[in-house]
CSV table of C-alpha atoms in Angstrom, one decimal:
chain,number,residue,atom,x,y,z
A,1448,MET,CA,0.0,0.0,0.0
A,1449,ALA,CA,2.9,2.3,0.8
A,1450,GLY,CA,4.4,1.7,-2.6
A,1451,ILE,CA,1.1,2.3,-4.3
A,1452,GLN,CA,0.7,5.6,-2.4
A,1453,GLU,CA,4.2,6.7,-3.3
A,1454,ASP,CA,3.6,5.9,-7.0
A,1455,SER,CA,0.3,7.8,-7.0
A,1456,GLY,CA,1.9,10.8,-5.2
A,1457,LYS,CA,4.7,10.8,-7.7
A,1458,SER,CA,2.3,10.8,-10.7
A,1459,LYS,CA,0.4,13.6,-9.1
A,1460,ASP,CA,3.5,15.7,-8.6
A,1461,SER,CA,4.7,15.1,-12.2
A,1462,ALA,CA,1.2,16.0,-13.6
A,1463,SER,CA,1.3,19.3,-11.7
A,1464,SER,CA,4.8,20.1,-12.8
A,1465,GLU,CA,4.3,19.3,-16.5
A,1466,GLU,CA,2.2,21.6,-18.8
A,1467,TRP,CA,-1.2,20.3,-19.4
A,1468,ARG,CA,-1.9,19.5,-23.1
A,1469,LEU,CA,-4.6,17.9,-25.2
A,1470,PRO,CA,-4.3,14.3,-26.4
A,1471,GLY,CA,-1.9,14.1,-29.3
A,1472,ALA,CA,0.0,17.3,-28.5
A,1473,ALA,CA,3.8,17.1,-28.6
A,1474,PRO,CA,5.7,17.8,-25.3
A,1475,GLY,CA,6.5,21.5,-24.9
A,1476,LYS,CA,4.1,22.7,-27.6
A,1477,GLY,CA,1.4,23.8,-25.1
A,1478,GLN,CA,-2.4,23.9,-25.3
A,1479,GLU,CA,-2.6,26.8,-27.8
A,1480,GLY,CA,-0.6,25.1,-30.5
A,1481,CYS,CA,-2.6,21.9,-30.2
A,1482,LEU,CA,-5.8,23.9,-30.3
A,1483,VAL,CA,-4.7,25.5,-33.6
A,1484,GLY,CA,-4.0,22.1,-35.0
A,1485,VAL,CA,-7.4,20.8,-34.0
A,1486,LEU,CA,-9.2,23.8,-35.5
A,1487,ALA,CA,-7.2,23.4,-38.7
A,1488,VAL,CA,-8.2,19.8,-39.1
A,1489,GLY,CA,-11.8,20.7,-38.5
A,1490,HIS,CA,-11.7,23.5,-41.0
A,1491,THR,CA,-10.2,21.2,-43.6
A,1492,HIS,CA,-12.9,18.6,-43.1
A,1493,LEU,CA,-15.6,21.2,-43.4
A,1494,VAL,CA,-14.2,22.5,-46.7
A,1495,GLN,CA,-13.9,19.0,-48.1
A,1496,LYS,CA,-17.5,18.2,-47.0
A,1497,GLN,CA,-18.8,21.3,-48.8
A,1498,LEU,CA,-16.9,20.5,-52.0
A,1499,ALA,CA,-18.1,16.9,-52.0
A,1500,SER,CA,-21.7,18.1,-51.4
A,1501,GLU,CA,-21.5,20.5,-54.4
A,1502,THR,CA,-20.0,17.8,-56.6
A,1503,ALA,CA,-22.7,15.3,-55.7
A,1504,TRP,CA,-25.5,17.8,-56.4
A,1505,THR,CA,-24.1,18.6,-59.8
A,1506,CYS,CA,-23.7,14.9,-60.7
A,1507,TRP,CA,-27.3,14.2,-59.6
A,1508,ARG,CA,-28.5,17.0,-62.0
A,1509,GLN,CA,-26.2,15.9,-64.8
A,1510,PRO,CA,-26.1,12.0,-64.5
A,1511,SER,CA,-24.6,11.5,-67.9
A,1512,ARG,CA,-21.4,13.5,-67.1
A,1513,PRO,CA,-18.4,11.8,-65.5
A,1514,VAL,CA,-17.4,12.9,-62.0
A,1515,ASN,CA,-13.9,14.1,-63.1
A,1516,ALA,CA,-15.4,16.4,-65.7
A,1517,VAL,CA,-17.8,17.9,-63.1
A,1518,ASN,CA,-14.9,18.4,-60.7
A,1519,GLN,CA,-12.9,20.2,-63.4
A,1520,ASP,CA,-15.8,22.5,-64.3
A,1521,LEU,CA,-16.5,23.4,-60.6
A,1522,THR,CA,-12.8,24.2,-60.1
A,1523,LYS,CA,-12.7,26.5,-63.1
A,1524,LYS,CA,-15.9,28.2,-61.9
A,1525,ARG,CA,-14.6,28.8,-58.4
A,1526,GLU,CA,-11.3,30.2,-59.7
A,1527,SER,CA,-13.0,32.5,-62.2
A,1528,SER,CA,-15.3,33.8,-59.5
A,1529,ARG,CA,-12.6,34.8,-57.1
A,1530,ILE,CA,-12.4,38.5,-56.6
A,1531,PRO,CA,-9.0,40.0,-56.1
A,1532,PRO,CA,-8.4,41.2,-52.5
A,1533,TRP,CA,-8.0,44.8,-53.5
A,1534,LYS,CA,-11.5,44.8,-55.0
A,1535,ARG,CA,-13.0,42.8,-52.2
A,1536,LEU,CA,-11.7,45.0,-49.4
A,1537,GLY,CA,-11.6,48.4,-51.1
A,1538,VAL,CA,-8.8,50.8,-51.7
A,1539,MET,CA,-8.7,52.0,-48.1
A,1540,ALA,CA,-7.4,48.6,-47.1
A,1541,ALA,CA,-4.1,49.6,-48.6
A,1542,LYS,CA,-3.5,51.7,-45.5
A,1543,LYS,CA,-0.3,50.8,-43.6
A,1544,LEU,CA,-0.7,48.8,-40.4
A,1545,ARG,CA,1.4,51.4,-38.6
A,1546,ARG,CA,-1.4,53.9,-39.1
A,1547,ALA,CA,-4.0,51.4,-37.6
A,1548,ARG,CA,-2.6,52.1,-34.1
A,1549,LEU,CA,-1.1,48.7,-33.6
A,1550,SER,CA,1.9,48.3,-31.3
A,1551,GLN,CA,5.3,48.9,-32.7
A,1552,GLU,CA,6.4,45.4,-31.7
A,1553,LEU,CA,3.5,43.7,-33.4
A,1554,CYS,CA,4.0,45.8,-36.6
A,1555,GLU,CA,7.6,44.7,-36.7
A,1556,ARG,CA,6.7,41.1,-36.2
A,1557,LEU,CA,4.1,41.2,-39.0
A,1558,SER,CA,6.5,43.0,-41.4
A,1559,ARG,CA,8.9,40.1,-41.0
A,1560,HIS,CA,6.2,38.0,-42.7
A,1561,GLN,CA,5.6,40.6,-45.4
A,1562,ILE,CA,2.3,41.8,-43.8
A,1563,THR,CA,2.5,45.6,-43.9
A,1564,THR,CA,-1.0,46.8,-45.0
A,1565,CYS,CA,-4.5,46.3,-43.6
A,1566,GLN,CA,-5.3,44.4,-46.8
A,1567,ASP,CA,-2.5,41.9,-46.1
A,1568,PHE,CA,-3.8,41.4,-42.5
A,1569,LEU,CA,-7.5,41.1,-43.4
A,1570,CYS,CA,-6.8,38.5,-46.1
A,1571,LEU,CA,-5.4,36.0,-43.6
A,1572,SER,CA,-7.6,33.5,-41.8
A,1573,PHE,CA,-7.9,33.3,-38.0
A,1574,LEU,CA,-5.6,30.3,-37.8
A,1575,GLU,CA,-2.9,32.1,-39.9
A,1576,LEU,CA,-3.2,35.2,-37.8
A,1577,MET,CA,-2.9,33.2,-34.6
A,1578,LYS,CA,0.3,31.6,-35.9
A,1579,VAL,CA,1.9,34.8,-37.2
A,1580,THR,CA,1.0,37.1,-34.2
A,1581,GLY,CA,1.4,34.4,-31.5
A,1582,GLN,CA,-1.8,35.6,-29.8
A,1583,SER,CA,-4.9,33.8,-28.7
A,1584,TYR,CA,-8.1,33.4,-30.7
A,1585,TYR,CA,-9.9,36.2,-28.7
A,1586,ASP,CA,-6.9,38.6,-29.1
A,1587,VAL,CA,-6.8,38.0,-32.8
A,1588,GLN,CA,-10.5,38.8,-33.0
A,1589,LYS,CA,-9.9,42.1,-31.2
A,1590,LEU,CA,-7.1,42.9,-33.7
A,1591,LEU,CA,-9.3,42.1,-36.6
A,1592,CYS,CA,-12.0,44.5,-35.3
A,1593,LYS,CA,-9.3,47.2,-34.8
A,1594,VAL,CA,-7.8,46.9,-38.2
A,1595,SER,CA,-11.2,46.8,-39.9
A,1596,ARG,CA,-12.3,50.0,-38.2
A,1597,ALA,CA,-9.0,51.7,-39.2
A,1598,CYS,CA,-9.6,51.1,-42.9
A,1599,ALA,CA,-13.4,51.4,-43.0
A,1600,PRO,CA,-14.7,54.7,-44.5
A,1601,LYS,CA,-15.7,57.1,-41.7
A,1602,MET,CA,-19.0,58.9,-41.9
A,1603,GLN,CA,-19.0,62.7,-41.7
A,1604,THR,CA,-21.8,65.2,-42.0
A,1605,ALA,CA,-21.9,68.1,-44.4
A,1606,TYR,CA,-21.6,70.5,-41.4
A,1607,GLU,CA,-18.3,68.9,-40.4
A,1608,MET,CA,-16.9,69.2,-43.9
A,1609,LYS,CA,-17.9,72.9,-44.1
A,1610,LEU,CA,-16.6,73.6,-40.6
A,1611,ARG,CA,-13.2,72.0,-41.4
A,1612,LYS,CA,-12.8,74.0,-44.6
A,1613,SER,CA,-13.8,77.3,-42.9
A,1614,VAL,CA,-11.4,76.8,-40.0
A,1615,ASN,CA,-8.4,76.0,-42.3
A,1616,PRO,CA,-9.2,77.4,-45.8
A,1617,SER,CA,-5.6,76.8,-47.0
A,1618,SER,CA,-6.2,73.0,-46.7
A,1619,ALA,CA,-9.1,73.1,-49.1
A,1620,PHE,CA,-7.5,74.5,-52.2
A,1621,LEU,CA,-4.1,75.2,-53.8
A,1622,SER,CA,-4.1,78.6,-55.3
A,1623,THR,CA,-3.0,78.8,-59.0
A,1624,THR,CA,-2.2,82.5,-58.6
A,1625,LEU,CA,-4.4,83.0,-61.7
A,1626,HIS,CA,-6.9,85.1,-59.8
A,1627,SER,CA,-9.9,84.9,-62.1
A,1628,LEU,CA,-9.5,81.1,-62.3
A,1629,ASP,CA,-9.1,80.8,-58.5
A,1630,LYS,CA,-12.3,82.9,-58.1
A,1631,VAL,CA,-14.3,80.6,-60.3
A,1632,LEU,CA,-12.9,77.5,-58.6
A,1633,HIS,CA,-13.6,79.0,-55.1
A,1634,GLY,CA,-10.0,79.1,-54.2
A,1635,GLY,CA,-7.9,77.1,-56.8
A,1636,VAL,CA,-7.1,73.5,-57.4
A,1637,PRO,CA,-9.3,71.5,-54.9
A,1638,CYS,CA,-7.6,69.3,-52.3
A,1639,GLY,CA,-8.9,65.8,-51.7
A,1640,SER,CA,-9.9,65.2,-55.3
A,1641,LEU,CA,-8.5,64.5,-58.8
A,1642,THR,CA,-7.9,67.4,-61.2
A,1643,GLU,CA,-7.2,66.7,-64.9
A,1644,ILE,CA,-5.5,69.0,-67.4
A,1645,THR,CA,-6.1,68.0,-71.0
A,1646,GLY,CA,-5.4,69.5,-74.4
A,1647,PRO,CA,-3.4,69.2,-77.6
A,1648,PRO,CA,0.4,69.2,-77.6
A,1649,GLY,CA,2.1,72.5,-76.9
A,1650,CYS,CA,-0.7,74.1,-75.0
A,1651,GLY,CA,1.1,74.3,-71.7
A,1652,LYS,CA,0.0,71.2,-69.8
A,1653,THR,CA,3.5,70.5,-68.5
A,1654,GLN,CA,4.1,74.2,-67.9
A,1655,PHE,CA,1.0,74.2,-65.7
A,1656,CYS,CA,2.3,71.2,-63.7
A,1657,ILE,CA,5.7,72.7,-63.2
A,1658,MET,CA,4.1,76.0,-62.1
A,1659,THR,CA,1.9,74.3,-59.5
A,1660,SER,CA,4.9,72.4,-58.3
A,1661,VAL,CA,6.5,75.7,-57.3
A,1662,LEU,CA,3.3,76.9,-55.8
A,1663,ALA,CA,2.9,73.9,-53.5
A,1664,THR,CA,6.4,74.5,-51.9
A,1665,LEU,CA,5.5,78.1,-51.0
A,1666,PRO,CA,4.6,78.9,-47.4
A,1667,VAL,CA,0.9,79.0,-46.4
A,1668,SER,CA,1.0,82.8,-46.0
A,1669,MET,CA,1.7,83.1,-49.8
A,1670,GLY,CA,-1.1,80.7,-50.8
A,1671,GLY,CA,1.1,77.6,-51.0
A,1672,LEU,CA,0.9,74.3,-49.0
A,1673,ASP,CA,4.4,74.4,-47.5
A,1674,GLY,CA,5.2,70.9,-48.5
A,1675,ALA,CA,6.9,68.6,-50.9
A,1676,VAL,CA,5.8,67.4,-54.3
A,1677,ILE,CA,5.8,64.0,-55.9
A,1678,TYR,CA,6.1,64.4,-59.7
A,1679,ILE,CA,5.7,61.2,-61.8
A,1680,ASP,CA,6.9,62.0,-65.3
A,1681,THR,CA,6.0,59.4,-68.0
A,1682,GLU,CA,7.0,61.5,-71.0
A,1683,SER,CA,10.4,62.7,-69.9
A,1684,ALA,CA,9.1,66.3,-70.3
A,1685,PHE,CA,10.0,67.7,-66.9
A,1686,SER,CA,12.7,70.4,-67.0
A,1687,ALA,CA,14.6,71.5,-63.8
A,1688,GLU,CA,15.8,74.6,-65.6
A,1689,ARG,CA,12.3,75.6,-66.5
A,1690,LEU,CA,11.2,75.0,-62.9
A,1691,ILE,CA,13.9,77.5,-61.6
A,1692,GLU,CA,13.0,80.0,-64.3
A,1693,ILE,CA,9.3,80.0,-63.4
A,1694,ALA,CA,10.1,80.3,-59.7
A,1695,GLY,CA,12.5,83.1,-60.1
A,1696,ASN,CA,10.3,85.1,-62.5
A,1697,ARG,CA,6.9,84.5,-60.8
A,1698,PHE,CA,8.1,85.2,-57.2
A,1699,PRO,CA,11.3,87.3,-57.6
A,1700,THR,CA,11.0,88.8,-54.1
A,1701,TYR,CA,10.7,85.4,-52.4
A,1702,PHE,CA,13.3,83.5,-54.4
A,1703,ASP,CA,15.9,86.2,-54.1
A,1704,SER,CA,18.8,83.9,-53.3
A,1705,GLU,CA,20.2,80.6,-54.7
A,1706,GLU,CA,19.7,79.0,-51.3
A,1707,LYS,CA,15.9,79.4,-51.5
A,1708,LEU,CA,15.8,78.1,-55.0
A,1709,PHE,CA,18.0,75.1,-53.9
A,1710,CYS,CA,15.5,74.3,-51.0
A,1711,MET,CA,12.6,74.5,-53.4
A,1712,THR,CA,14.2,72.1,-55.9
A,1713,ARG,CA,15.0,69.6,-53.1
A,1714,SER,CA,11.3,69.5,-52.2
A,1715,ILE,CA,10.2,68.2,-55.6
A,1716,HIS,CA,10.8,64.5,-55.9
A,1717,LEU,CA,10.8,63.3,-59.6
A,1718,TYR,CA,10.1,59.8,-60.7
A,1719,ARG,CA,10.3,58.7,-64.3
A,1720,GLU,CA,8.0,55.7,-64.9
A,1721,LEU,CA,7.5,54.5,-68.4
A,1722,THR,CA,5.1,51.6,-68.1
A,1723,CYS,CA,1.7,51.0,-66.6
A,1724,GLY,CA,3.0,48.5,-64.1
A,1725,SER,CA,5.7,50.8,-62.8
A,1726,VAL,CA,3.3,53.7,-62.5
A,1727,LEU,CA,0.8,51.6,-60.5
A,1728,LYS,CA,3.5,50.2,-58.3
A,1729,ARG,CA,4.7,53.7,-57.6
A,1730,ILE,CA,1.2,54.9,-56.7
A,1731,MET,CA,0.6,51.9,-54.4
A,1732,SER,CA,3.8,52.7,-52.5
A,1733,LEU,CA,3.3,56.4,-52.0
A,1734,GLU,CA,1.6,56.3,-48.6
A,1735,GLU,CA,4.7,56.0,-46.4
A,1736,GLU,CA,6.6,58.5,-48.6
A,1737,ILE,CA,3.8,61.0,-48.2
A,1738,ILE,CA,4.1,60.8,-44.5
A,1739,SER,CA,7.9,60.8,-44.3
A,1740,LYS,CA,8.5,63.6,-46.8
A,1741,LYS,CA,5.5,65.7,-45.9
A,1742,VAL,CA,4.1,65.6,-49.5
A,1743,LYS,CA,1.3,68.0,-50.2
A,1744,LEU,CA,0.9,67.5,-54.0
A,1745,ILE,CA,1.0,64.6,-56.4
A,1746,ILE,CA,1.4,65.1,-60.2
A,1747,ILE,CA,1.3,62.5,-63.0
A,1748,ASP,CA,2.3,63.9,-66.4
A,1749,SER,CA,0.8,62.1,-68.2
A,1750,ILE,CA,-1.5,59.2,-67.4
A,1751,ALA,CA,-2.5,58.8,-71.1
A,1752,SER,CA,1.0,58.3,-72.3
A,1753,VAL,CA,1.7,54.9,-70.7
A,1754,VAL,CA,-1.8,53.7,-71.2
A,1755,ARG,CA,-1.8,54.3,-75.0
A,1756,LYS,CA,1.6,52.7,-75.5
A,1757,GLU,CA,0.6,49.4,-73.8
A,1758,PHE,CA,-3.1,49.0,-74.6
A,1759,ASP,CA,-4.2,48.8,-78.2
A,1760,THR,CA,-8.0,49.0,-77.9
A,1761,LYS,CA,-8.4,47.4,-81.3
A,1762,LEU,CA,-7.3,44.1,-79.8
A,1763,GLN,CA,-9.8,41.9,-78.0
A,1764,GLY,CA,-9.7,42.2,-74.2
A,1765,ASN,CA,-7.4,45.2,-74.2
A,1766,LEU,CA,-10.2,47.7,-73.6
A,1767,ILE,CA,-11.3,45.8,-70.5
A,1768,GLU,CA,-7.7,45.6,-69.1
A,1769,ARG,CA,-7.2,49.3,-69.8
A,1770,SER,CA,-10.4,50.2,-68.0
A,1771,ASN,CA,-9.4,48.1,-65.0
A,1772,PHE,CA,-6.0,49.7,-64.8
A,1773,LEU,CA,-7.5,53.2,-65.0
A,1774,ALA,CA,-10.2,52.4,-62.4
A,1775,ARG,CA,-7.6,51.0,-60.0
A,1776,GLY,CA,-5.2,53.8,-60.4
A,1777,ALA,CA,-7.9,56.4,-60.0
A,1778,SER,CA,-9.3,54.8,-56.9
A,1779,VAL,CA,-5.9,54.6,-55.2
A,1780,LEU,CA,-5.2,58.3,-56.1
A,1781,LYS,CA,-8.6,59.3,-54.7
A,1782,TYR,CA,-7.9,57.5,-51.5
A,1783,LEU,CA,-4.5,59.3,-51.1
A,1784,ALA,CA,-6.1,62.6,-52.0
A,1785,GLU,CA,-8.9,62.2,-49.4
A,1786,GLU,CA,-6.8,60.6,-46.7
A,1787,PHE,CA,-4.1,63.3,-46.7
A,1788,SER,CA,-6.3,66.2,-48.0
A,1789,MET,CA,-4.0,67.0,-50.9
A,1790,PRO,CA,-4.6,67.9,-54.6
A,1791,VAL,CA,-3.8,65.3,-57.3
A,1792,ILE,CA,-3.1,66.7,-60.8
A,1793,LEU,CA,-3.1,64.4,-63.9
A,1794,THR,CA,-2.5,65.4,-67.5
A,1795,ASN,CA,-4.4,63.8,-70.4
A,1796,GLN,CA,-4.1,63.8,-74.1
A,1797,ILE,CA,-6.6,64.2,-76.9
A,1798,THR,CA,-8.3,62.0,-79.4
A,1799,THR,CA,-10.4,62.5,-82.5
A,1800,SER,CA,-13.8,60.9,-82.7
A,1801,LEU,CA,-15.2,60.5,-86.2
A,1802,SER,CA,-18.8,60.2,-87.2
A,1803,ASN,CA,-18.4,56.6,-88.2
A,1804,GLY,CA,-17.4,55.7,-84.6
A,1805,LEU,CA,-13.7,55.4,-85.2
A,1806,SER,CA,-11.2,57.3,-83.1
A,1807,ILE,CA,-7.7,58.6,-83.9
A,1808,GLU,CA,-5.0,59.4,-81.4
A,1809,ALA,CA,-4.6,63.0,-82.4
A,1810,ASP,CA,-1.6,63.8,-80.2
A,1811,LEU,CA,0.5,60.9,-81.5
A,1812,VAL,CA,0.9,62.7,-84.9
A,1813,SER,CA,2.6,65.9,-85.8
A,1814,PRO,CA,0.8,69.2,-85.0
A,1815,ALA,CA,0.7,70.0,-88.7
A,1816,ASP,CA,-1.9,67.2,-89.0
A,1817,ASP,CA,-4.2,68.6,-86.4
A,1818,LEU,CA,-6.4,70.2,-89.0
A,1819,SER,CA,-7.1,67.0,-90.9
A,1820,LEU,CA,-7.8,65.2,-87.7
A,1821,SER,CA,-10.3,67.8,-86.5
A,1822,GLU,CA,-12.1,67.7,-89.8
A,1823,GLY,CA,-11.9,63.9,-90.0
A,1824,ALA,CA,-10.6,61.7,-92.8
A,1825,SER,CA,-11.5,58.3,-94.0
A,1826,GLY,CA,-9.5,55.8,-95.9
A,1827,SER,CA,-11.4,56.5,-99.1
A,1828,GLY,CA,-10.3,60.1,-99.2
A,1829,LYS,CA,-13.7,61.5,-98.2
A,1830,ARG,CA,-13.9,64.1,-95.5
A,1831,GLU,CA,-16.0,63.0,-92.5
A,1832,SER,CA,-17.2,65.2,-89.6
A,1833,GLY,CA,-15.4,64.6,-86.3
A,1834,CYS,CA,-14.3,66.4,-83.2
A,1835,VAL,CA,-11.3,66.4,-81.0
A,1836,THR,CA,-12.0,65.4,-77.4
A,1837,ALA,CA,-10.2,64.3,-74.3
A,1838,ALA,CA,-8.6,60.8,-74.5
A,1839,LEU,CA,-9.2,57.7,-72.3
A,1840,GLY,CA,-12.9,57.5,-72.9
A,1841,ASN,CA,-16.1,58.3,-71.1
A,1842,THR,CA,-15.5,56.1,-68.1
A,1843,TRP,CA,-12.3,57.9,-67.2
A,1844,SER,CA,-14.0,61.3,-67.5
A,1845,HIS,CA,-16.2,60.2,-64.5
A,1846,SER,CA,-13.1,59.3,-62.5
A,1847,VAL,CA,-11.8,62.8,-62.3
A,1848,ASN,CA,-13.5,65.5,-60.2
A,1849,THR,CA,-12.3,68.6,-62.1
A,1850,ARG,CA,-11.4,68.9,-65.8
A,1851,LEU,CA,-9.5,71.9,-67.2
A,1852,ILE,CA,-9.0,72.0,-71.0
A,1853,LEU,CA,-6.1,74.0,-72.5
A,1854,GLN,CA,-6.6,74.8,-76.2
A,1855,TYR,CA,-5.4,77.1,-79.0
A,1856,HIS,CA,-6.9,80.5,-79.8
A,1857,ASP,CA,-4.4,82.4,-81.9
A,1858,LEU,CA,-0.6,82.7,-82.3
A,1859,LEU,CA,0.3,83.8,-78.8
A,1860,THR,CA,-3.0,83.4,-76.9
A,1861,ARG,CA,-4.5,80.1,-75.7
A,1862,GLN,CA,-7.7,79.4,-74.0
A,1863,LEU,CA,-8.4,77.6,-70.7
A,1864,LEU,CA,-11.8,76.0,-70.2
A,1865,VAL,CA,-13.4,74.8,-66.9
A,1866,ALA,CA,-15.2,71.9,-68.5
A,1867,LYS,CA,-16.1,70.0,-65.4
A,1868,SER,CA,-16.2,71.1,-61.7
A,1869,PRO,CA,-18.4,70.4,-58.7
A,1870,VAL,CA,-18.3,74.1,-57.7
A,1871,ALA,CA,-17.6,76.1,-60.8
A,1872,PRO,CA,-19.7,76.9,-63.9
A,1873,PHE,CA,-18.5,76.3,-67.5
A,1874,SER,CA,-16.0,79.2,-67.9
A,1875,ALA,CA,-13.2,80.3,-70.4
A,1876,PHE,CA,-10.1,82.3,-69.8
A,1877,PHE,CA,-7.4,83.5,-72.3
A,1878,TYR,CA,-3.8,83.0,-71.3
A,1879,THR,CA,-0.2,83.2,-72.6
A,1880,ILE,CA,2.8,81.2,-71.7
A,1881,GLU,CA,5.7,83.4,-70.5
A,1882,LYS,CA,8.9,83.1,-68.5
A,1883,SER,CA,6.8,83.1,-65.3
A,1884,GLY,CA,4.5,80.4,-66.5
A,1885,LEU,CA,0.8,80.8,-67.4
A,1886,VAL,CA,-0.5,84.4,-67.4
A,1887,LEU,CA,-4.2,85.3,-67.8
A,1888,GLN,CA,-5.2,88.1,-70.2
A,1889,ASP,CA,-7.1,90.7,-68.3
A,1890,GLY,CA,-10.6,91.7,-69.6
A,1891,LYS,CA,-11.1,88.5,-71.7
A,1892,ASP,CA,-12.7,86.2,-69.1
A,1893,GLN,CA,-15.9,84.5,-70.1
A,1894,THR,CA,-17.7,83.0,-67.1
A,1895,ASN,CA,-21.3,82.9,-68.4
A,1896,LEU,CA,-20.8,80.4,-71.3
A,1897,THR,CA,-23.0,77.5,-72.1
A,1898,TRP,CA,-22.5,74.6,-74.5
A,1899,GLU,CA,-24.8,72.0,-75.8
A,1900,GLY,CA,-24.7,68.6,-74.2
A,1901,THR,CA,-24.2,67.4,-70.6
A,1902,ASN,CA,-21.2,65.1,-70.9
A,1903,PRO,CA,-17.8,66.8,-70.3
A,1904,ALA,CA,-16.1,63.9,-72.0
A,1905,LEU,CA,-17.6,65.1,-75.3
A,1906,GLN,CA,-16.5,68.8,-75.0
A,1907,THR,CA,-14.7,69.6,-78.2
A,1908,ILE,CA,-11.1,70.9,-78.1
A,1909,GLN,CA,-9.7,73.5,-80.5
A,1910,VAL,CA,-6.4,72.6,-82.2
A,1911,ARG,CA,-4.3,74.5,-84.6
A,1912,ASN,CA,-6.3,75.6,-87.7
A,1913,THR,CA,-5.2,76.8,-91.1
A,1914,THR,CA,-5.1,80.5,-90.2
A,1915,LEU,CA,-3.0,79.8,-87.2
A,1916,LYS,CA,-0.6,77.6,-89.2
A,1917,ASP,CA,-0.2,80.3,-91.8
A,1918,THR,CA,0.5,82.9,-89.1
A,1919,LEU,CA,3.2,80.6,-87.6
A,1920,LEU,CA,4.8,80.1,-91.0
A,1921,ASP,CA,4.8,83.9,-91.5
A,1922,ALA,CA,6.4,84.4,-88.1
A,1923,ALA,CA,9.1,81.9,-88.9
A,1924,LEU,CA,10.0,83.6,-92.2
A,1925,PRO,CA,12.4,86.6,-92.2
A,1926,SER,CA,10.6,89.9,-92.0
A,1927,THR,CA,10.9,92.3,-95.0
A,1928,THR,CA,10.9,95.3,-92.7
A,1929,GLY,CA,13.7,94.0,-90.6
A,1930,GLU,CA,11.5,93.6,-87.5
A,1931,THR,CA,12.0,90.7,-85.1
A,1932,PRO,CA,9.4,89.1,-82.9
A,1933,SER,CA,9.3,90.7,-79.4
A,1934,LYS,CA,8.0,87.7,-77.4
A,1935,THR,CA,9.2,84.2,-77.0
A,1936,SER,CA,6.6,81.5,-77.3
A,1937,TYR,CA,6.9,78.4,-75.0
A,1938,LEU,CA,5.3,75.7,-77.1
């Protein structure tokens, strides 16, 4: 009896000293690891049961088909119906986990497993999250709720929006320093939305982008945003010399030293991206850069350049791929604009729509051919009616919030149209391009214009005509009176 009591006491002591575990658990693994394994097995059996049930139901409805063929069809159907995570969770799920108020230690642990965004986190199952975080089921459930709230759109009233803009008006708009245009737009280029600049070649789209880059670096007291600029150049059209020239001539009293010009140029971060994939990859990685570099303006010059080079809409399936790329890029840019309350400026090109339904990329030919494109031409030599409009189609026109059209008027004067805006009426302004950038012509504003139609995507754009081309040729020829042109034209 004594021996039996000693044995029982020994077994009791050993049971209390060793960690309790479920049957089948390896020594030292602990209860939690075994529980994860049990849940994983149960989840696997449940999925297999659902798949077997679906296969049996399909075989019962189609008794003449073999089981293997049914399984293959069901597999293809399930794969084709899968929605990509970025579509399933929304663009706001691209927010970094560091901004979801998770602990620094947890963020570093997740980053070692390449889990850096809310999307990466929410796409994992409970079991995967328990393994990666090393936390219990209930703690993982709390983390999921916290991350979901961080990337979910937050409701706000119209009063809150109005109050925020009235308290800090400088955060609502970026002034263009074109006073008549700023007045119509209620302050300038709106923050928190997409603004498109479109027009034929040589009208000053890149000049406008370079000018706004300078404006964004100015202090708030001068109408700027006092921040950095991200400039994505897809056409290799950006000029650092032109940037310094515009800054020095437009604000000579502020940029009165080389040190200030040097500080301004250091605030503009230029990226040359020549493919759709590289542009999208750059856009998706901008969030941390915006925070670290205090970016206040994003410019893409131009979005149409890379799209047209890679997607031939005459080929089957390319139009859908192009639309998906544009929709994804626009949604990410809108998220960045709204999340950080900054303006995003995009430049677009032009296209010619003919009466027979065809379209010609008008800006991929020489400016001398603009007249024939605007009038339309068919392969048989007959002239057909057509009009020059903004490129990238009708769907893209709904993705941008504000559309400004730059077009030709005469030799030195061009015209700026407010074709689409949530706050401004259809308006027109005449401007010239000088050393200081775009300059409006006083007394030529037209703010009470109307045009037929309701779709800004179909707004016609004026290109060089015969009279203008003759004037350009006359200006290029030597003058018989010995006079020389007094102004330099920045085409």
